[in-house]
Tab-separated table of C-alpha atoms and ligand atoms in Angstrom:
chain	number	residue	atom	x	y	z
A	1	UNK	CA	137.032	69.565	191.537
A	2	UNK	CA	139.297	71.983	189.768
A	3	UNK	CA	142.421	70.677	188.175
A	4	UNK	CA	145.943	71.813	188.819
A	5	UNK	CA	147.971	69.534	186.537
A	6	UNK	CA	148.172	70.207	182.800
A	7	UNK	CA	150.065	68.653	179.913
A	8	UNK	CA	151.286	71.291	177.491
A	9	UNK	CA	152.662	70.301	174.080
A	10	UNK	CA	155.325	72.816	173.037
A	11	UNK	CA	156.058	73.164	169.312
A	12	UNK	CA	158.596	75.979	168.902
A	13	UNK	CA	158.931	75.509	165.106
A	14	UNK	CA	161.022	77.747	162.856
A	15	UNK	CA	162.673	81.172	162.800
A	16	UNK	CA	161.859	83.223	165.882
A	17	UNK	CA	159.392	80.541	167.053
A	18	UNK	CA	161.796	78.999	169.598
A	19	UNK	CA	162.788	82.374	171.097
A	20	UNK	CA	159.274	83.649	171.650
A	21	UNK	CA	158.005	80.260	172.832
A	22	UNK	CA	160.813	80.118	175.411
A	23	UNK	CA	159.439	83.265	177.010
A	24	UNK	CA	155.959	81.769	177.208
A	25	UNK	CA	157.304	78.598	178.822
A	26	UNK	CA	159.299	80.725	181.272
A	27	UNK	CA	156.120	82.587	182.189
A	28	UNK	CA	154.017	79.434	182.519
A	29	UNK	CA	156.587	78.098	184.992
A	30	UNK	CA	156.273	81.265	187.059
A	31	UNK	CA	152.471	81.075	186.892
A	32	UNK	CA	152.743	77.483	188.082
A	33	UNK	CA	154.754	78.624	191.129
A	34	UNK	CA	152.532	81.572	191.977
A	35	UNK	CA	149.156	79.874	191.485
A	36	UNK	CA	150.141	76.349	192.434
A	37	UNK	CA	149.651	74.627	189.110
A	38	UNK	CA	151.878	72.030	187.531
A	39	UNK	CA	152.521	72.343	183.821
A	40	UNK	CA	154.250	69.376	182.219
A	41	UNK	CA	155.931	70.393	178.967
A	42	UNK	CA	156.410	67.934	176.118
A	43	UNK	CA	158.368	69.236	173.132
A	44	UNK	CA	157.705	68.273	169.520
A	45	UNK	CA	159.239	69.092	166.144
A	46	UNK	CA	157.307	70.765	163.337
A	47	UNK	CA	157.931	72.716	160.131
A	48	UNK	CA	161.255	73.240	158.380
A	49	UNK	CA	163.174	71.980	161.388
A	50	UNK	CA	161.217	68.716	161.268
A	51	UNK	CA	161.731	68.404	157.497
A	52	UNK	CA	165.490	68.832	157.876
A	53	UNK	CA	165.662	66.210	160.620
A	54	UNK	CA	163.016	63.696	159.587
A	55	UNK	CA	161.790	64.604	156.075
A	56	UNK	CA	158.295	65.134	157.494
A	57	UNK	CA	156.896	68.579	158.489
A	58	UNK	CA	154.653	66.914	161.077
A	59	UNK	CA	156.225	63.737	162.469
A	60	UNK	CA	153.750	61.221	163.906
A	61	UNK	CA	155.377	61.596	167.321
A	62	UNK	CA	154.579	65.324	167.377
A	63	UNK	CA	150.966	64.660	166.483
A	64	UNK	CA	150.721	62.126	169.320
A	65	UNK	CA	152.177	64.587	171.839
A	66	UNK	CA	149.583	67.162	170.742
A	67	UNK	CA	146.655	64.749	170.836
A	68	UNK	CA	147.640	63.731	174.320
A	69	UNK	CA	147.908	67.317	175.611
A	70	UNK	CA	145.541	69.694	177.367
A	71	UNK	CA	146.788	72.473	175.101
A	72	UNK	CA	149.395	73.066	172.408
A	73	UNK	CA	151.721	76.066	172.481
A	74	UNK	CA	152.932	76.759	168.974
A	75	UNK	CA	155.718	79.143	167.866
A	76	UNK	CA	156.014	79.875	164.160
A	77	UNK	CA	156.522	78.128	160.859
A	78	UNK	CA	158.289	78.834	157.571
A	79	UNK	CA	161.760	79.025	156.118
A	80	UNK	CA	163.194	81.080	153.217
A	81	UNK	CA	164.746	78.002	151.604
A	82	UNK	CA	161.200	76.812	150.883
A	83	UNK	CA	159.587	80.199	150.193
A	84	UNK	CA	162.051	80.741	147.362
A	85	UNK	CA	161.531	77.294	145.892
A	86	UNK	CA	158.038	76.899	144.424
A	87	UNK	CA	158.866	73.354	143.293
A	88	UNK	CA	159.437	71.982	146.780
A	89	UNK	CA	156.822	69.261	147.288
A	90	UNK	CA	157.272	69.001	151.042
A	91	UNK	CA	156.794	72.387	152.742
A	92	UNK	CA	156.950	73.535	156.383
A	93	UNK	CA	153.442	75.076	156.298
A	94	UNK	CA	151.979	71.657	155.484
A	95	UNK	CA	152.956	70.637	159.018
A	96	UNK	CA	150.809	73.335	160.618
A	97	UNK	CA	147.896	72.828	158.224
A	98	UNK	CA	147.906	69.084	158.847
A	99	UNK	CA	148.117	69.637	162.595
A	100	UNK	CA	145.106	71.999	162.520
A	101	UNK	CA	143.157	69.479	160.439
A	102	UNK	CA	144.133	66.397	162.467
A	103	UNK	CA	143.244	68.104	165.742
A	104	UNK	CA	139.997	69.440	164.265
A	105	UNK	CA	140.817	73.052	165.190
A	106	UNK	CA	137.956	74.638	163.285
A	107	UNK	CA	137.904	78.070	164.898
A	108	UNK	CA	140.804	80.473	164.977
A	109	UNK	CA	140.138	83.389	167.302
A	110	UNK	CA	142.167	86.566	166.854
A	111	UNK	CA	141.469	89.400	169.296
A	112	UNK	CA	142.614	92.914	168.489
A	113	UNK	CA	142.872	95.866	170.840
A	114	UNK	CA	144.834	99.084	170.891
A	115	UNK	CA	147.291	100.039	173.643
A	116	UNK	CA	147.278	103.706	174.636
A	117	UNK	CA	151.066	103.933	174.661
A	118	UNK	CA	151.286	102.487	171.146
A	119	UNK	CA	148.649	104.586	169.429
A	120	UNK	CA	151.344	106.761	167.892
A	121	UNK	CA	153.122	103.657	166.549
A	122	UNK	CA	150.365	102.868	164.088
A	123	UNK	CA	150.575	104.559	160.700
A	124	UNK	CA	146.839	105.167	161.081
A	125	UNK	CA	145.466	108.294	162.759
A	126	UNK	CA	144.867	108.232	166.492
A	127	UNK	CA	141.203	109.230	166.265
A	128	UNK	CA	140.540	106.383	163.849
A	129	UNK	CA	142.062	103.565	165.874
A	130	UNK	CA	141.797	104.603	169.538
A	131	UNK	CA	139.448	102.269	171.417
A	132	UNK	CA	139.249	99.620	168.688
A	133	UNK	CA	138.269	96.230	170.090
A	134	UNK	CA	137.601	93.481	167.565
A	135	UNK	CA	137.366	89.726	167.866
A	136	UNK	CA	138.003	87.875	164.599
A	137	UNK	CA	136.689	84.319	164.154
A	138	UNK	CA	138.433	82.660	161.224
A	139	UNK	CA	137.315	79.232	159.979
A	140	UNK	CA	140.508	77.184	159.966
A	141	UNK	CA	140.180	73.701	158.480
A	142	UNK	CA	138.182	74.026	155.267
A	143	UNK	CA	137.869	76.298	152.251
A	144	UNK	CA	140.566	76.911	149.666
A	145	UNK	CA	143.357	75.898	152.043
A	146	UNK	CA	142.092	72.328	152.138
A	147	UNK	CA	140.330	71.816	148.797
A	148	UNK	CA	141.766	69.760	145.975
A	149	UNK	CA	144.989	71.191	144.523
A	150	UNK	CA	146.572	70.553	141.184
A	151	UNK	CA	149.561	71.720	139.164
A	152	UNK	CA	149.995	70.424	135.632
A	153	UNK	CA	153.248	68.703	134.746
A	154	UNK	CA	154.356	71.507	132.410
A	155	UNK	CA	153.753	73.979	135.230
A	156	UNK	CA	151.457	76.264	133.203
A	157	UNK	CA	148.160	75.343	134.790
A	158	UNK	CA	147.085	74.975	138.415
A	159	UNK	CA	143.996	75.207	140.601
A	160	UNK	CA	142.858	75.204	144.220
A	161	UNK	CA	139.274	74.336	145.055
A	162	UNK	CA	137.323	76.276	147.695
A	163	UNK	CA	134.711	74.097	149.310
A	164	UNK	CA	132.414	74.511	152.318
A	165	UNK	CA	129.629	72.425	153.770
A	166	UNK	CA	127.002	73.273	156.370
A	167	UNK	CA	128.880	71.305	159.068
A	168	UNK	CA	131.987	73.443	158.516
A	169	UNK	CA	130.078	76.689	158.948
A	170	UNK	CA	127.508	76.104	161.709
A	171	UNK	CA	129.837	75.675	164.727
A	172	UNK	CA	131.941	78.774	164.114
A	173	UNK	CA	128.902	80.955	163.457
A	174	UNK	CA	127.486	79.862	166.824
A	175	UNK	CA	130.803	80.661	168.504
A	176	UNK	CA	130.799	84.137	166.981
A	177	UNK	CA	127.234	84.846	168.137
A	178	UNK	CA	127.981	83.552	171.636
A	179	UNK	CA	131.024	85.817	171.837
A	180	UNK	CA	128.966	88.804	170.651
A	181	UNK	CA	126.491	88.170	173.491
A	182	UNK	CA	129.314	88.909	175.932
A	183	UNK	CA	130.384	92.001	173.995
A	184	UNK	CA	128.742	94.760	171.946
A	185	UNK	CA	126.189	92.427	170.320
A	186	UNK	CA	127.216	92.750	166.709
A	187	UNK	CA	128.474	90.101	164.283
A	188	UNK	CA	129.833	90.973	160.844
A	189	UNK	CA	130.122	88.167	158.305
A	190	UNK	CA	132.864	88.985	155.821
A	191	UNK	CA	132.424	87.256	152.470
A	192	UNK	CA	132.294	87.683	148.720
A	193	UNK	CA	128.663	86.694	148.240
A	194	UNK	CA	128.347	88.776	145.071
A	195	UNK	CA	130.707	86.312	143.346
A	196	UNK	CA	131.242	83.088	145.289
A	197	UNK	CA	128.808	80.233	145.905
A	198	UNK	CA	130.610	79.321	149.119
A	199	UNK	CA	130.013	82.860	150.390
A	200	UNK	CA	126.313	82.616	149.575
A	201	UNK	CA	126.200	79.433	151.663
A	202	UNK	CA	127.855	81.260	154.585
A	203	UNK	CA	125.245	84.045	154.325
A	204	UNK	CA	122.308	81.666	154.174
A	205	UNK	CA	123.449	79.649	157.190
A	206	UNK	CA	124.358	82.679	159.283
A	207	UNK	CA	120.921	84.223	158.625
A	208	UNK	CA	119.289	81.003	159.820
A	209	UNK	CA	121.426	80.883	162.948
A	210	UNK	CA	120.805	84.562	163.665
A	211	UNK	CA	117.154	83.659	164.444
A	212	UNK	CA	118.418	81.970	167.595
A	213	UNK	CA	120.161	85.164	168.734
A	214	UNK	CA	117.548	87.914	168.331
A	215	UNK	CA	119.519	90.362	170.495
A	216	UNK	CA	122.532	90.231	168.157
A	217	UNK	CA	122.786	92.400	165.054
A	218	UNK	CA	124.082	90.467	162.036
A	219	UNK	CA	125.809	92.469	159.343
A	220	UNK	CA	127.285	91.397	155.999
A	221	UNK	CA	130.258	92.926	154.278
A	222	UNK	CA	132.112	92.025	151.084
A	223	UNK	CA	135.749	91.282	151.766
A	224	UNK	CA	137.098	93.982	149.446
A	225	UNK	CA	135.010	96.608	151.192
A	226	UNK	CA	135.926	95.123	154.585
A	227	UNK	CA	139.618	95.508	153.757
A	228	UNK	CA	138.947	99.214	153.331
A	229	UNK	CA	136.514	99.638	156.242
A	230	UNK	CA	138.949	97.998	158.653
A	231	UNK	CA	141.415	100.833	158.338
A	232	UNK	CA	138.897	103.619	157.608
A	233	UNK	CA	136.598	102.945	160.533
A	234	UNK	CA	137.727	99.939	162.620
A	235	UNK	CA	135.502	100.843	165.571
A	236	UNK	CA	132.392	99.780	163.614
A	237	UNK	CA	133.438	96.124	164.133
A	238	UNK	CA	132.744	94.014	167.199
A	239	UNK	CA	132.860	90.305	166.257
A	240	UNK	CA	133.951	89.382	162.735
A	241	UNK	CA	133.363	85.894	161.384
A	242	UNK	CA	134.764	84.723	158.086
A	243	UNK	CA	136.098	81.873	156.010
A	244	UNK	CA	139.659	80.613	156.083
A	245	UNK	CA	141.553	82.704	153.537
A	246	UNK	CA	139.673	85.963	154.047
A	247	UNK	CA	140.369	85.574	157.768
A	248	UNK	CA	144.060	85.035	157.121
A	249	UNK	CA	144.326	88.198	155.077
A	250	UNK	CA	142.170	90.593	157.062
A	251	UNK	CA	143.749	89.606	160.379
A	252	UNK	CA	147.203	90.603	159.113
A	253	UNK	CA	145.714	93.850	157.882
A	254	UNK	CA	143.993	94.457	161.208
A	255	UNK	CA	147.285	94.029	163.052
A	256	UNK	CA	148.363	97.460	161.750
A	257	UNK	CA	145.725	98.983	164.016
A	258	UNK	CA	147.425	97.557	167.105
A	259	UNK	CA	150.824	98.971	166.186
A	260	UNK	CA	152.684	95.727	165.550
A	261	UNK	CA	151.912	92.250	164.332
A	262	UNK	CA	154.223	91.169	167.158
A	263	UNK	CA	151.435	91.835	169.650
A	264	UNK	CA	148.642	89.680	168.304
A	265	UNK	CA	147.800	86.290	169.786
A	266	UNK	CA	145.442	83.614	168.575
A	267	UNK	CA	143.632	80.548	169.821
A	268	UNK	CA	142.634	77.663	167.576
A	269	UNK	CA	139.836	75.684	169.123
A	270	UNK	CA	138.420	72.273	168.273
A	271	UNK	CA	136.064	69.936	170.031
A	272	UNK	CA	138.758	68.097	171.977
A	273	UNK	CA	142.031	69.944	171.374
A	274	UNK	CA	143.241	73.527	171.342
A	275	UNK	CA	146.340	75.274	170.044
A	276	UNK	CA	147.686	78.717	170.865
A	277	UNK	CA	149.959	80.649	168.554
A	278	UNK	CA	151.003	84.173	167.640
A	279	UNK	CA	149.514	85.372	164.361
A	280	UNK	CA	152.942	86.449	163.125
A	281	UNK	CA	155.189	84.276	160.993
A	282	UNK	CA	158.701	82.920	161.527
A	283	UNK	CA	160.503	86.230	160.703
A	284	UNK	CA	163.702	84.398	159.663
A	285	UNK	CA	165.734	87.620	159.365
A	286	UNK	CA	165.453	88.065	163.127
A	287	UNK	CA	166.162	84.470	164.103
A	288	UNK	CA	168.566	84.124	167.031
A	289	UNK	CA	169.091	87.888	167.418
A	290	UNK	CA	166.970	88.310	170.539
A	291	UNK	CA	164.951	91.112	168.927
A	292	UNK	CA	161.667	89.297	168.335
A	293	UNK	CA	158.642	90.560	170.231
A	294	UNK	CA	157.476	87.796	172.620
A	295	UNK	CA	154.167	89.515	173.447
A	296	UNK	CA	152.071	87.747	170.785
A	297	UNK	CA	153.220	84.370	172.100
A	298	UNK	CA	152.753	85.455	175.718
A	299	UNK	CA	149.226	86.721	175.046
A	300	UNK	CA	148.497	83.440	173.247
A	301	UNK	CA	149.523	81.796	176.506
A	302	UNK	CA	146.973	83.971	178.324
A	303	UNK	CA	144.328	82.665	175.914
A	304	UNK	CA	145.540	79.163	176.747
A	305	UNK	CA	145.080	79.834	180.468
A	306	UNK	CA	141.529	81.034	179.804
A	307	UNK	CA	140.855	77.879	177.838
A	308	UNK	CA	142.156	75.760	180.741
A	309	UNK	CA	139.747	77.716	182.969
A	310	UNK	CA	142.612	79.351	184.849
A	311	UNK	CA	141.045	82.779	184.361
A	312	UNK	CA	142.689	84.385	187.370
A	313	UNK	CA	146.136	83.492	186.079
A	314	UNK	CA	145.149	84.646	182.600
A	315	UNK	CA	144.024	88.045	183.921
A	316	UNK	CA	147.212	88.433	185.902
A	317	UNK	CA	149.274	87.642	182.832
A	318	UNK	CA	147.367	90.150	180.707
A	319	UNK	CA	147.823	92.815	183.359
A	320	UNK	CA	151.557	92.073	183.406
A	321	UNK	CA	151.753	92.441	179.627
A	322	UNK	CA	149.832	95.719	179.770
A	323	UNK	CA	152.290	96.993	182.372
A	324	UNK	CA	155.221	96.104	180.149
A	325	UNK	CA	153.687	97.724	177.078
A	326	UNK	CA	152.267	100.822	178.759
A	327	UNK	CA	155.603	101.431	180.509
A	328	UNK	CA	157.418	101.024	177.209
A	329	UNK	CA	159.240	97.924	178.332
A	330	UNK	CA	159.160	96.648	174.767
A	331	UNK	CA	161.214	95.204	171.918
A	332	UNK	CA	162.669	97.233	169.048
A	333	UNK	CA	159.598	96.906	166.784
A	334	UNK	CA	157.693	99.083	169.247
A	335	UNK	CA	160.370	101.535	170.294
A	336	UNK	CA	163.466	101.963	168.159
A	337	UNK	CA	165.038	104.468	170.583
A	338	UNK	CA	164.893	102.490	173.765
A	339	UNK	CA	164.262	98.805	173.528
A	340	UNK	CA	164.809	95.552	175.361
A	341	UNK	CA	165.616	92.048	174.182
A	342	UNK	CA	163.120	89.223	173.761
A	343	UNK	CA	164.165	87.608	177.039
A	344	UNK	CA	164.326	90.921	178.959
A	345	UNK	CA	160.706	91.597	178.060
A	346	UNK	CA	159.831	88.025	179.117
A	347	UNK	CA	161.720	88.486	182.408
A	348	UNK	CA	159.931	91.737	183.119
A	349	UNK	CA	156.526	90.126	182.625
A	350	UNK	CA	157.534	87.066	184.682
A	351	UNK	CA	158.815	89.327	187.487
A	352	UNK	CA	155.609	91.318	187.494
A	353	UNK	CA	153.609	88.131	187.950
A	354	UNK	CA	155.883	87.071	190.795
A	355	UNK	CA	156.282	90.336	192.632
A	356	UNK	CA	153.505	92.575	191.236
A	357	UNK	CA	153.464	95.971	192.832
A	358	UNK	CA	156.836	95.351	194.479
A	359	UNK	CA	158.492	95.963	191.136
A	360	UNK	CA	160.389	99.185	191.049
A	361	UNK	CA	160.105	100.667	187.591
A	362	UNK	CA	163.597	101.931	187.182
A	363	UNK	CA	164.370	101.250	183.575
A	364	UNK	CA	167.938	102.461	183.904
A	365	UNK	CA	168.611	99.818	186.531
A	366	UNK	CA	167.020	97.206	184.355
A	367	UNK	CA	169.075	98.270	181.371
A	368	UNK	CA	172.371	97.980	183.237
A	369	UNK	CA	171.365	94.658	184.715
A	370	UNK	CA	170.690	95.685	188.324
A	371	UNK	CA	167.809	94.105	190.145
A	372	UNK	CA	164.436	95.642	189.441
A	373	UNK	CA	162.992	94.476	192.721
A	374	UNK	CA	163.103	96.656	195.843
B	1	IPM	C1	148.575	82.034	159.810
B	1	IPM	C2	149.659	81.715	158.823
B	1	IPM	C3	149.397	80.355	158.218
B	1	IPM	C4	148.070	80.434	157.497
B	1	IPM	C5	150.492	79.835	157.293
B	1	IPM	C6	151.835	79.811	157.967
B	1	IPM	C7	150.148	78.480	156.730
B	1	IPM	O1	149.767	82.718	157.877
B	1	IPM	O2	148.413	81.285	160.785
B	1	IPM	O3	147.875	83.038	159.635
B	1	IPM	O4	148.002	80.910	156.346
B	1	IPM	O5	147.070	80.031	158.075
B	2	MN	MN1	148.460	84.426	158.211
């Protein structure tokens, strides 16, 4: 029997996190009405906000709410008062890292596509980026992020250890191959196997696993070259799989292809929990101004719906987002001449889900606050 009741943990976090997450919650409520699902939202504190209020970037209560949920909707994390203070022992990011680790979210999936109406927005040439469609699989709970760390008392010496074991690598490599089966049948492992032992382990294990997927082409690329290839010839990539830090870096780089980092969603998947978050950060300069792009959070919500096996609702949501973007119903990062606020973009997408083709695309009416529905 299919389910229609879901517990969603909502962790808005810092900076623009609460604003963009609000739009996703608004949209989930509408999806609930239209498709007859009940979403129960439980809010939790995380990051700088949680440090200010409790001294802990991930209070136990928040962790419990997440463990007990069908999915976690996460906003953003980070605050300038910590970024500018290297001595701070307790940091907002620790909250997110601990949450990923505690929930066992080993695979971070970051899809990247171009929108026709935004091609001109990218600093890269149209012919290079048009039609790009990449799925990045980033390992999320091992490697240098989670190895032993040390800073000497005098502050002149520090290290971070990068460590991987077979168990960390096998599941995400399988996920990448399985995804490639549904797509263009190519997996590229990004590593630094000419220098790093951990990278050589990734190569060895992925070659072994490749035997089980004879129809998939497995390619290897050093991360420095990949950084260049991504913007020289992004269409050569189908599924990318890589370790934690390389994945962090190349996914920000890849966001330039899509026109704005404000568009890119992600899903972090574990064996019993899953978390959905935009790939962008907390953008503190924009906090509370209503200018943040909610699309990355909203598309993360679509990934959440897929994960909950509500594929029809997920498709509808993605279509609604495409309508907003292709009709230039976007925030200032995507159109500096004519733009809409965070909540106006959310409303437009919510209305499309509710009324679909009944929406009358009269942007002037929308701008002056008249109803958009005829
Ligand atoms: C991301 C972020 C995080 C990371 C930070 C906030 C810890 O940059 O999700 O990509 O580095 O993983
Ligand atoms: Mn990042």
